[in-house]
Coordinates of C-alpha atoms and ligand atoms in Angstrom, one line a residue:
M498 CA 62.4 42.2 20.5
N499 CA 63.9 43.4 23.8
K500 CA 65.4 40.9 26.2
P501 CA 64.6 41.1 29.9
D502 CA 66.9 43.5 31.7
E503 CA 68.5 41.0 34.0
G504 CA 70.0 42.2 37.2
K505 CA 68.2 45.6 37.1
P506 CA 65.3 46.6 39.3
N507 CA 62.3 44.6 38.0
L508 CA 58.8 45.9 37.9
S509 CA 56.3 45.5 35.1
R510 CA 53.1 47.5 35.0
R511 CA 51.3 44.3 36.1
R512 CA 53.6 43.6 39.0
F513 CA 53.5 47.3 39.8
L514 CA 49.8 47.0 40.4
A515 CA 50.2 44.2 42.9
R516 CA 53.0 45.9 44.7
A517 CA 51.3 49.4 44.7
G518 CA 48.1 47.8 46.0
G519 CA 50.1 46.2 48.8
L520 CA 51.7 49.5 49.6
V521 CA 48.5 51.4 49.8
A522 CA 47.1 48.8 52.1
A523 CA 50.3 48.7 54.2
A524 CA 50.3 52.5 54.4
A525 CA 46.7 52.6 55.4
G526 CA 47.2 49.8 57.9
A527 CA 50.1 51.8 59.4
G528 CA 47.9 54.8 59.8
L529 CA 49.5 56.8 57.0
G530 CA 47.3 59.1 54.9
V531 CA 46.4 58.5 51.3
R532 CA 49.1 61.1 50.4
A533 CA 51.8 59.0 52.0
A534 CA 50.6 56.0 50.2
T535 CA 50.6 57.9 46.9
D536 CA 54.2 59.1 47.6
A537 CA 55.2 55.5 48.2
I538 CA 53.7 54.6 44.8
A539 CA 55.5 57.5 43.1
A540 CA 58.7 56.2 44.5
I541 CA 58.1 52.8 42.9
K542 CA 57.6 54.4 39.5
S543 CA 61.2 55.5 39.3
D544 CA 62.3 51.9 38.9
D545 CA 59.2 50.6 37.2
R546 CA 60.5 48.2 34.6
S547 CA 59.1 45.5 32.3
T548 CA 60.1 41.9 32.4
P549 CA 59.0 40.2 29.1
D550 CA 58.5 36.5 29.8
N551 CA 56.4 35.4 26.9
T552 CA 55.4 36.7 23.5
R553 CA 52.5 38.8 24.7
N554 CA 55.0 40.5 27.1
A555 CA 57.4 41.2 24.3
S556 CA 58.5 44.7 23.7
E557 CA 59.8 46.5 20.6
P558 CA 62.9 48.6 20.6
F559 CA 62.2 52.3 20.8
W560 CA 65.6 54.0 20.2
G561 CA 67.4 53.4 17.0
Q562 CA 68.1 54.5 13.4
H563 CA 64.4 54.3 12.4
Q564 CA 61.2 54.8 14.3
G565 CA 59.3 51.7 15.4
G566 CA 55.9 51.0 13.9
I567 CA 57.1 51.2 10.3
L568 CA 58.9 47.9 9.6
T569 CA 57.6 46.3 12.8
P570 CA 55.4 43.3 12.1
S571 CA 51.9 44.8 12.4
Q572 CA 50.5 44.6 15.9
G573 CA 46.8 43.7 16.4
H574 CA 45.6 47.2 17.3
T575 CA 46.3 50.8 16.5
Y576 CA 45.3 54.1 17.9
F577 CA 46.1 56.9 15.5
A578 CA 45.8 60.5 16.5
A579 CA 46.4 63.8 14.7
F580 CA 47.2 66.8 16.8
D581 CA 46.9 70.6 16.1
L582 CA 49.5 72.8 17.7
V583 CA 47.9 75.5 19.7
T584 CA 51.0 77.3 21.1
T585 CA 52.8 80.2 19.5
K586 CA 56.1 79.4 21.2
R587 CA 58.8 77.2 19.6
D588 CA 60.2 76.2 23.0
D589 CA 56.8 74.8 24.0
V590 CA 56.9 72.5 20.9
V591 CA 60.5 71.4 21.7
N592 CA 59.7 70.7 25.3
M593 CA 56.6 68.8 24.4
L594 CA 58.5 66.6 21.9
R595 CA 61.2 66.0 24.5
G596 CA 58.6 64.9 27.0
W597 CA 56.7 62.9 24.4
T598 CA 59.8 61.0 23.4
A599 CA 60.8 60.2 27.0
A600 CA 57.3 59.0 27.8
A601 CA 57.0 57.0 24.6
A602 CA 60.3 55.2 25.3
R603 CA 59.2 54.4 28.8
M604 CA 55.8 53.1 27.7
A605 CA 57.3 51.0 24.9
G606 CA 59.3 49.3 27.6
G607 CA 56.2 48.6 29.6
Q608 CA 56.7 51.3 32.1
S609 CA 54.3 54.1 33.1
A610 CA 54.4 57.4 31.3
N611 CA 55.8 59.4 34.2
L612 CA 54.1 62.6 33.0
V613 CA 55.0 64.8 36.0
G614 CA 56.2 68.3 35.1
Q615 CA 54.8 68.2 31.5
D616 CA 51.6 70.1 32.3
P617 CA 51.0 72.1 35.5
D618 CA 47.4 70.9 35.7
V619 CA 48.3 67.2 35.6
S620 CA 49.1 65.8 39.1
Q621 CA 49.2 62.1 38.3
T622 CA 52.2 60.4 36.8
D623 CA 50.1 58.1 34.7
T624 CA 46.3 57.7 34.2
G625 CA 46.7 54.1 35.2
E626 CA 44.7 52.0 32.8
A627 CA 47.7 50.1 31.5
L628 CA 49.0 49.2 35.0
G629 CA 49.3 45.5 35.1
L630 CA 49.3 45.1 31.3
P631 CA 52.4 43.9 29.5
P632 CA 54.2 46.1 26.9
A633 CA 52.3 44.3 24.1
R634 CA 54.9 45.2 21.5
L635 CA 53.9 48.9 21.8
T636 CA 55.4 51.2 19.2
I637 CA 54.7 54.9 18.9
T638 CA 55.4 56.5 15.6
F639 CA 55.6 60.3 15.3
G640 CA 55.0 62.4 12.2
F641 CA 55.1 66.1 11.3
G642 CA 52.4 67.6 9.1
A643 CA 52.7 70.7 7.0
G644 CA 51.2 72.8 9.8
L645 CA 54.3 72.4 11.9
F646 CA 56.2 74.3 9.3
A647 CA 53.7 77.0 8.5
K648 CA 50.0 77.5 9.0
D649 CA 47.6 80.0 7.5
G650 CA 50.7 81.8 6.0
K651 CA 52.3 82.1 9.4
D652 CA 55.8 80.7 10.2
R653 CA 54.8 80.0 13.8
Y654 CA 58.0 78.3 14.9
G655 CA 60.7 79.5 12.4
L656 CA 60.5 76.2 10.5
A657 CA 58.9 77.3 7.3
A658 CA 62.1 77.2 5.3
S659 CA 62.7 73.6 6.5
R660 CA 59.5 72.1 5.2
P661 CA 60.7 69.2 3.0
E662 CA 59.6 69.4 -0.7
A663 CA 58.2 65.9 -0.3
L664 CA 55.8 67.1 2.3
V665 CA 53.4 68.3 -0.4
D666 CA 49.9 69.5 -0.1
M667 CA 47.9 66.4 -0.9
P668 CA 46.1 66.8 -4.3
K669 CA 42.3 66.2 -4.3
F670 CA 41.7 62.8 -5.8
N671 CA 38.8 61.7 -7.8
G672 CA 36.0 60.6 -5.5
D673 CA 37.5 62.1 -2.3
Q674 CA 35.0 62.9 0.3
L675 CA 37.4 63.9 3.0
V676 CA 35.7 65.5 6.0
E677 CA 37.4 68.0 8.2
A678 CA 36.8 66.0 11.3
H679 CA 39.0 63.2 10.1
T680 CA 41.6 65.0 8.0
G681 CA 45.0 66.8 8.4
G682 CA 46.8 67.8 11.6
D683 CA 50.1 69.4 12.5
L684 CA 51.5 66.3 14.2
S685 CA 50.6 62.6 14.1
V686 CA 51.1 60.0 16.8
Q687 CA 50.4 56.4 15.9
A688 CA 50.4 53.8 18.7
C689 CA 50.3 50.2 17.7
A690 CA 50.2 47.3 20.2
D691 CA 48.9 43.8 20.7
D692 CA 46.5 45.2 23.3
P693 CA 44.0 47.9 22.4
Q694 CA 44.1 49.4 25.9
V695 CA 47.9 49.7 25.8
A696 CA 47.7 51.5 22.4
F697 CA 45.0 53.9 23.7
H698 CA 46.8 54.5 27.0
A699 CA 49.9 55.6 25.1
V700 CA 48.2 58.3 23.0
R701 CA 46.1 59.4 26.0
Q702 CA 49.2 60.0 28.1
L703 CA 50.8 62.1 25.4
A704 CA 47.6 64.1 24.8
L705 CA 47.2 64.8 28.5
A706 CA 50.8 65.9 28.9
A707 CA 50.6 68.2 25.9
S708 CA 47.2 69.9 26.3
Y709 CA 48.5 73.5 26.4
V710 CA 50.7 72.9 23.4
A711 CA 48.8 70.5 21.1
Q712 CA 45.3 69.2 21.1
V713 CA 43.8 66.1 19.4
R714 CA 42.3 67.0 16.1
W715 CA 41.0 63.6 15.1
A716 CA 41.7 60.0 16.0
Q717 CA 41.0 56.6 14.6
T718 CA 41.3 53.1 16.1
G719 CA 42.0 50.0 14.0
F720 CA 42.6 46.3 14.3
I721 CA 43.8 43.3 12.4
T722 CA 43.8 39.6 13.2
R723 CA 46.2 37.1 11.7
P724 CA 44.8 33.6 11.3
G725 CA 48.3 32.3 12.1
P726 CA 51.8 33.7 12.9
N727 CA 53.0 34.4 9.4
E728 CA 49.7 34.6 7.7
T729 CA 48.3 37.6 5.9
P730 CA 45.4 39.2 7.7
R731 CA 42.1 39.7 5.9
N732 CA 40.4 43.1 5.5
L733 CA 36.7 43.6 6.1
M734 CA 35.9 42.7 2.5
G735 CA 37.2 39.2 3.3
F736 CA 40.4 39.5 1.2
K737 CA 43.9 38.9 2.3
D738 CA 45.4 42.4 2.5
G739 CA 49.2 42.9 2.6
T740 CA 50.4 40.1 0.2
S741 CA 52.3 42.1 -2.3
N742 CA 54.4 44.4 -0.2
P743 CA 58.1 45.1 -0.6
S744 CA 59.9 42.9 1.9
V745 CA 60.7 44.5 5.2
T746 CA 63.7 42.2 5.6
D747 CA 65.3 43.4 2.4
P748 CA 67.4 46.5 3.3
N749 CA 67.8 47.3 -0.4
A750 CA 64.1 47.4 -1.0
M751 CA 63.5 49.5 2.2
G752 CA 66.3 51.9 1.2
K753 CA 64.8 52.3 -2.2
F754 CA 61.1 52.6 -1.4
V755 CA 60.7 53.4 2.3
W756 CA 63.5 55.3 3.9
V757 CA 64.6 58.8 3.1
G758 CA 68.3 58.9 2.3
G759 CA 70.6 61.6 0.9
N760 CA 67.7 62.9 -1.2
G761 CA 65.9 64.6 1.7
P762 CA 66.8 67.0 4.6
D763 CA 69.3 65.5 7.1
W764 CA 66.6 65.3 9.9
M765 CA 64.5 63.1 7.6
R766 CA 67.4 60.6 6.9
G767 CA 66.2 57.2 8.1
G768 CA 62.7 58.5 8.2
S769 CA 59.7 58.0 5.9
Y770 CA 56.5 59.6 4.8
V771 CA 53.2 58.2 6.0
V772 CA 50.0 58.5 4.1
I773 CA 46.9 57.6 6.0
R774 CA 43.4 57.4 4.6
R775 CA 40.2 56.5 6.3
I776 CA 38.3 54.5 3.7
R777 CA 34.7 53.5 4.3
M778 CA 33.6 50.3 2.7
A779 CA 30.0 50.0 1.3
L780 CA 29.8 46.6 2.9
E781 CA 26.0 46.2 2.5
H782 CA 26.6 46.5 -1.2
W783 CA 29.8 44.4 -1.3
D784 CA 28.1 41.6 0.6
R785 CA 25.5 41.2 -2.1
L786 CA 27.9 40.6 -4.9
T787 CA 29.0 37.1 -6.1
V788 CA 32.4 36.0 -4.9
A789 CA 33.4 35.8 -8.6
F790 CA 32.6 39.5 -9.1
Q791 CA 34.5 40.4 -5.9
E792 CA 37.5 38.5 -7.2
Q793 CA 37.4 40.3 -10.5
T794 CA 37.3 43.6 -8.7
V795 CA 40.3 42.9 -6.6
G796 CA 42.2 40.7 -9.2
R797 CA 42.8 38.0 -6.6
Q798 CA 41.0 34.9 -5.3
K799 CA 39.2 35.5 -2.1
S800 CA 40.0 32.3 -0.3
S801 CA 43.7 31.7 -1.2
G802 CA 44.7 35.2 -2.0
A803 CA 46.3 34.0 -5.2
P804 CA 46.2 36.4 -8.2
L805 CA 43.5 35.4 -10.7
G806 CA 45.1 32.8 -13.0
G807 CA 47.6 31.8 -10.3
K808 CA 47.4 29.0 -7.6
R809 CA 49.1 30.3 -4.5
E810 CA 49.0 33.6 -2.6
F811 CA 52.5 34.7 -3.4
D812 CA 52.5 33.7 -7.1
S813 CA 53.3 36.7 -9.3
P814 CA 50.2 38.1 -11.1
D815 CA 50.3 37.2 -14.8
L816 CA 49.1 40.5 -16.3
K817 CA 49.3 39.2 -19.9
A818 CA 47.2 36.1 -19.4
T819 CA 43.9 36.0 -21.4
D820 CA 40.9 33.7 -21.2
K821 CA 39.5 31.7 -24.2
D822 CA 37.7 34.8 -25.4
G823 CA 40.8 36.9 -25.3
N824 CA 39.8 38.9 -22.3
P825 CA 42.5 39.6 -19.6
V826 CA 42.3 37.1 -16.7
I827 CA 43.0 40.0 -14.4
P828 CA 40.6 42.7 -15.6
E829 CA 41.9 46.0 -16.9
N830 CA 40.4 47.9 -14.0
A831 CA 41.1 45.3 -11.2
H832 CA 42.6 46.8 -8.1
I833 CA 45.9 45.0 -8.2
R834 CA 46.5 45.6 -11.9
L835 CA 46.3 49.3 -11.2
G836 CA 48.5 48.9 -8.1
V837 CA 51.4 46.8 -9.4
A838 CA 54.8 48.4 -9.8
E839 CA 54.9 47.5 -13.6
N840 CA 52.0 49.8 -14.2
N841 CA 53.3 52.6 -12.1
D842 CA 56.8 53.2 -13.4
G843 CA 58.2 50.9 -10.7
A844 CA 56.6 52.8 -7.8
R845 CA 56.1 50.8 -4.6
I846 CA 54.8 51.6 -1.1
L847 CA 54.9 49.7 2.2
R848 CA 51.3 49.2 3.1
R849 CA 50.5 48.7 6.8
P850 CA 46.7 48.8 6.9
Y851 CA 44.2 48.2 9.7
S852 CA 40.5 47.6 9.6
Y853 CA 38.3 50.0 11.5
N854 CA 34.7 49.6 12.8
D855 CA 32.9 52.7 14.0
G856 CA 29.4 51.3 14.3
V857 CA 26.7 52.6 11.9
N858 CA 25.8 55.9 10.4
F859 CA 23.2 57.3 8.0
N860 CA 24.6 57.1 4.5
A861 CA 23.7 57.8 0.9
E862 CA 25.9 55.8 -1.4
R863 CA 27.4 57.5 -4.4
W864 CA 27.1 54.4 -6.7
P865 CA 24.2 52.2 -7.8
P866 CA 22.1 50.9 -6.2
W867 CA 22.3 54.3 -4.3
R868 CA 21.3 52.8 -1.0
Q869 CA 20.3 55.2 1.7
G870 CA 19.9 54.3 5.3
M871 CA 21.9 53.1 8.3
E872 CA 25.1 51.6 7.0
Y873 CA 28.3 50.4 8.6
D874 CA 30.9 53.0 9.2
A875 CA 33.6 50.4 8.8
G876 CA 36.4 49.9 6.4
L877 CA 40.1 50.3 6.0
L878 CA 42.5 52.6 7.8
F879 CA 44.9 52.5 4.9
I880 CA 48.4 53.4 6.0
C881 CA 51.4 53.3 3.8
Y882 CA 55.1 54.4 4.1
Q883 CA 57.3 55.6 1.4
Q884 CA 60.4 57.5 0.6
D885 CA 58.5 60.3 -1.2
P886 CA 54.7 60.5 -1.5
R887 CA 55.0 62.0 -5.0
T888 CA 56.6 58.9 -6.3
G889 CA 54.7 56.6 -3.9
F890 CA 51.0 57.0 -2.9
I891 CA 50.2 60.0 -5.2
K892 CA 51.8 58.3 -8.2
I893 CA 49.8 55.1 -7.7
F894 CA 46.5 56.5 -6.4
D895 CA 46.1 59.2 -9.0
K896 CA 45.3 56.5 -11.6
M897 CA 43.6 54.1 -9.1
S898 CA 41.2 56.8 -8.0
K899 CA 40.0 57.2 -11.6
F900 CA 39.8 53.7 -12.9
D901 CA 39.7 51.1 -10.0
M902 CA 36.6 48.9 -10.0
L903 CA 37.0 48.9 -6.2
N904 CA 36.0 52.6 -6.1
Q905 CA 32.3 51.6 -6.4
F906 CA 32.6 50.1 -2.9
V907 CA 34.8 52.5 -1.0
T908 CA 34.9 56.1 -0.1
H909 CA 37.8 58.0 1.3
T910 CA 36.5 60.1 4.2
G911 CA 39.7 61.4 5.8
G912 CA 43.4 61.2 6.1
G913 CA 46.7 63.0 6.1
L914 CA 50.3 63.1 5.1
F915 CA 53.1 63.3 7.7
A916 CA 56.8 63.3 7.6
C917 CA 58.1 60.8 10.1
P918 CA 61.6 61.8 11.1
G919 CA 64.5 59.4 11.4
G920 CA 64.9 57.3 14.5
I921 CA 66.0 58.7 17.9
A922 CA 69.3 58.0 19.6
E923 CA 68.9 57.2 23.3
G924 CA 68.3 60.4 25.3
G925 CA 67.4 62.5 22.2
F926 CA 64.0 63.6 21.1
I927 CA 61.9 63.2 18.0
G928 CA 62.7 65.8 15.4
Q929 CA 65.8 67.0 17.3
R930 CA 67.9 67.4 14.2
L931 CA 65.1 69.5 12.6
F932 CA 65.0 72.0 15.5
E933 CA 68.8 72.1 15.8
S934 CA 69.2 72.9 12.2
A935 CA 66.5 75.5 11.7
Ligands
HEM1117 C1 39.4 50.1 1.1 C2 40.4 50.3 0.2 C3 41.3 49.2 -0.2 C4 41.2 47.8 -0.1 C5 40.0 47.0 0.4 C6 42.3 47.3 -0.7 C7 42.6 45.9 -0.8 C8 43.7 45.4 -1.4 C9 43.9 44.0 -1.6 C10 42.9 42.9 -1.2 C11 45.0 43.8 -2.3 C12 45.6 42.5 -2.8 C13 46.4 41.8 -1.7 C14 47.7 42.5 -1.4 O1 48.7 42.5 -2.2 O2 47.8 43.1 -0.3 C15 45.6 45.1 -2.5 C16 46.8 45.4 -3.1 C17 47.3 46.6 -3.3 N1 46.7 47.8 -3.0 FE1 44.9 48.1 -2.1 N2 43.2 48.3 -1.1 C18 42.6 49.5 -0.8 C19 43.1 50.7 -1.0 C20 44.3 51.0 -1.6 C21 44.7 52.3 -1.9 C22 44.1 53.6 -1.5 C23 45.9 52.2 -2.5 C24 46.8 53.4 -2.9 C25 47.9 53.4 -3.4 C26 46.2 50.8 -2.6 C27 47.3 50.2 -3.1 C28 47.5 48.8 -3.3 C29 48.7 48.3 -3.9 C30 50.0 49.1 -4.4 C31 48.6 46.9 -3.9 C32 49.6 45.8 -4.4 C33 49.5 45.7 -5.8 C34 50.5 44.6 -6.2 O3 51.7 44.8 -6.3 O4 50.0 43.4 -6.5 N3 45.1 50.1 -2.1 N4 44.7 46.0 -1.9

């Protein structure tokens, strides 16, 4: 968490609003035109600075060894966007990433984006909807999809030879119903914040600045609510989601499961691979099941989050326990039995999921009772980080997609895989080491 920058010019987006409003009024009162008032506002932006004074005002560090938004305790809201690159010029991509990085750093500190010069058609420095709002722990996490390296057989930016082996083409999994409109992308930008407007604002600024170079391909919002400060949030099925994760405070576990080390290209060192899946839940069906059946499906108790046969949320699941009839207490095809490291040759991923809620849609379910009609388009924006997707998500989900009881109630409708480069030293830009080495 950043401390207030004492002694430096102080102006949060919130205080900016009050001061800018005053300036416009003063300029108007003094008989100056709107232009003069706008110039006065522009002058303020150069020292626009945040002053965290309570937890909602807290900011997360932007520069560093790793990108924010990976180990950062999950914020309440996310706005994820995948972009397609539309330029043919490598310099355009570099300049955009340079501009994106600088704007992201400013916004993470609660400042305005200061877009000027990025796109000749954009005359404002910031679209303004986050003026007056605190930094809200904003993080912006960038990722590179396969299309940055080569697309349709074309090496558009001279990067084809640098595509990491781990950035594989995702296999098609059992039951996948991925739709084009929610899948893929050459770049990913995930903003997370404790305020939905701050998260949206961040991606909107980057999209606006980049419109000649990259365009939004798909986007997805998400949210979580923690019942208490250190409590596990519940997903829309009503279960605690995030209990069994490798500990983000354990550097050994992070080095083993999340961060790319010497086993990847240098520019990925300190980075990670993100798998995102938009997973619709058949809630109308789920809500008609008994709690006991739901618990058998997940392998955990709904209320406490404890593994079946256990008492407390963080008890280790006893996979060998049987009931009086000799049946396993945690069923063979329960979600957690298929997910645990013991059953996946030790594979672990860092899950950082959000719920999503996109209203209702006409749907025909693929499992009994084969409901048809208006159903919620709501579910899980499953997001996980790992050192290598081949030994992380793909390893675990290959089996899960075939045998998990949960599959009857969920459908994967979109997603992507992106290489999130290592963190950025102050003044640098995202992916700099990639472009300098290729
Ligand atoms: C809508 C879809 C999903 C729902 C509702 C869901 C829900 C849950 C819940 C409630 C738990 C138990 C609590 C916890 O440890 O967090 C869990 C655990 C887990 N899930 Fe999922 N999950 C979904 C999709 C996936 C997918 C696609 C994967 C892919 C790899 C996955 C991997 C895991 C893993 C690895 C665990 C931890 C297992 C353990 O170590 O105990 N989940 N999930």
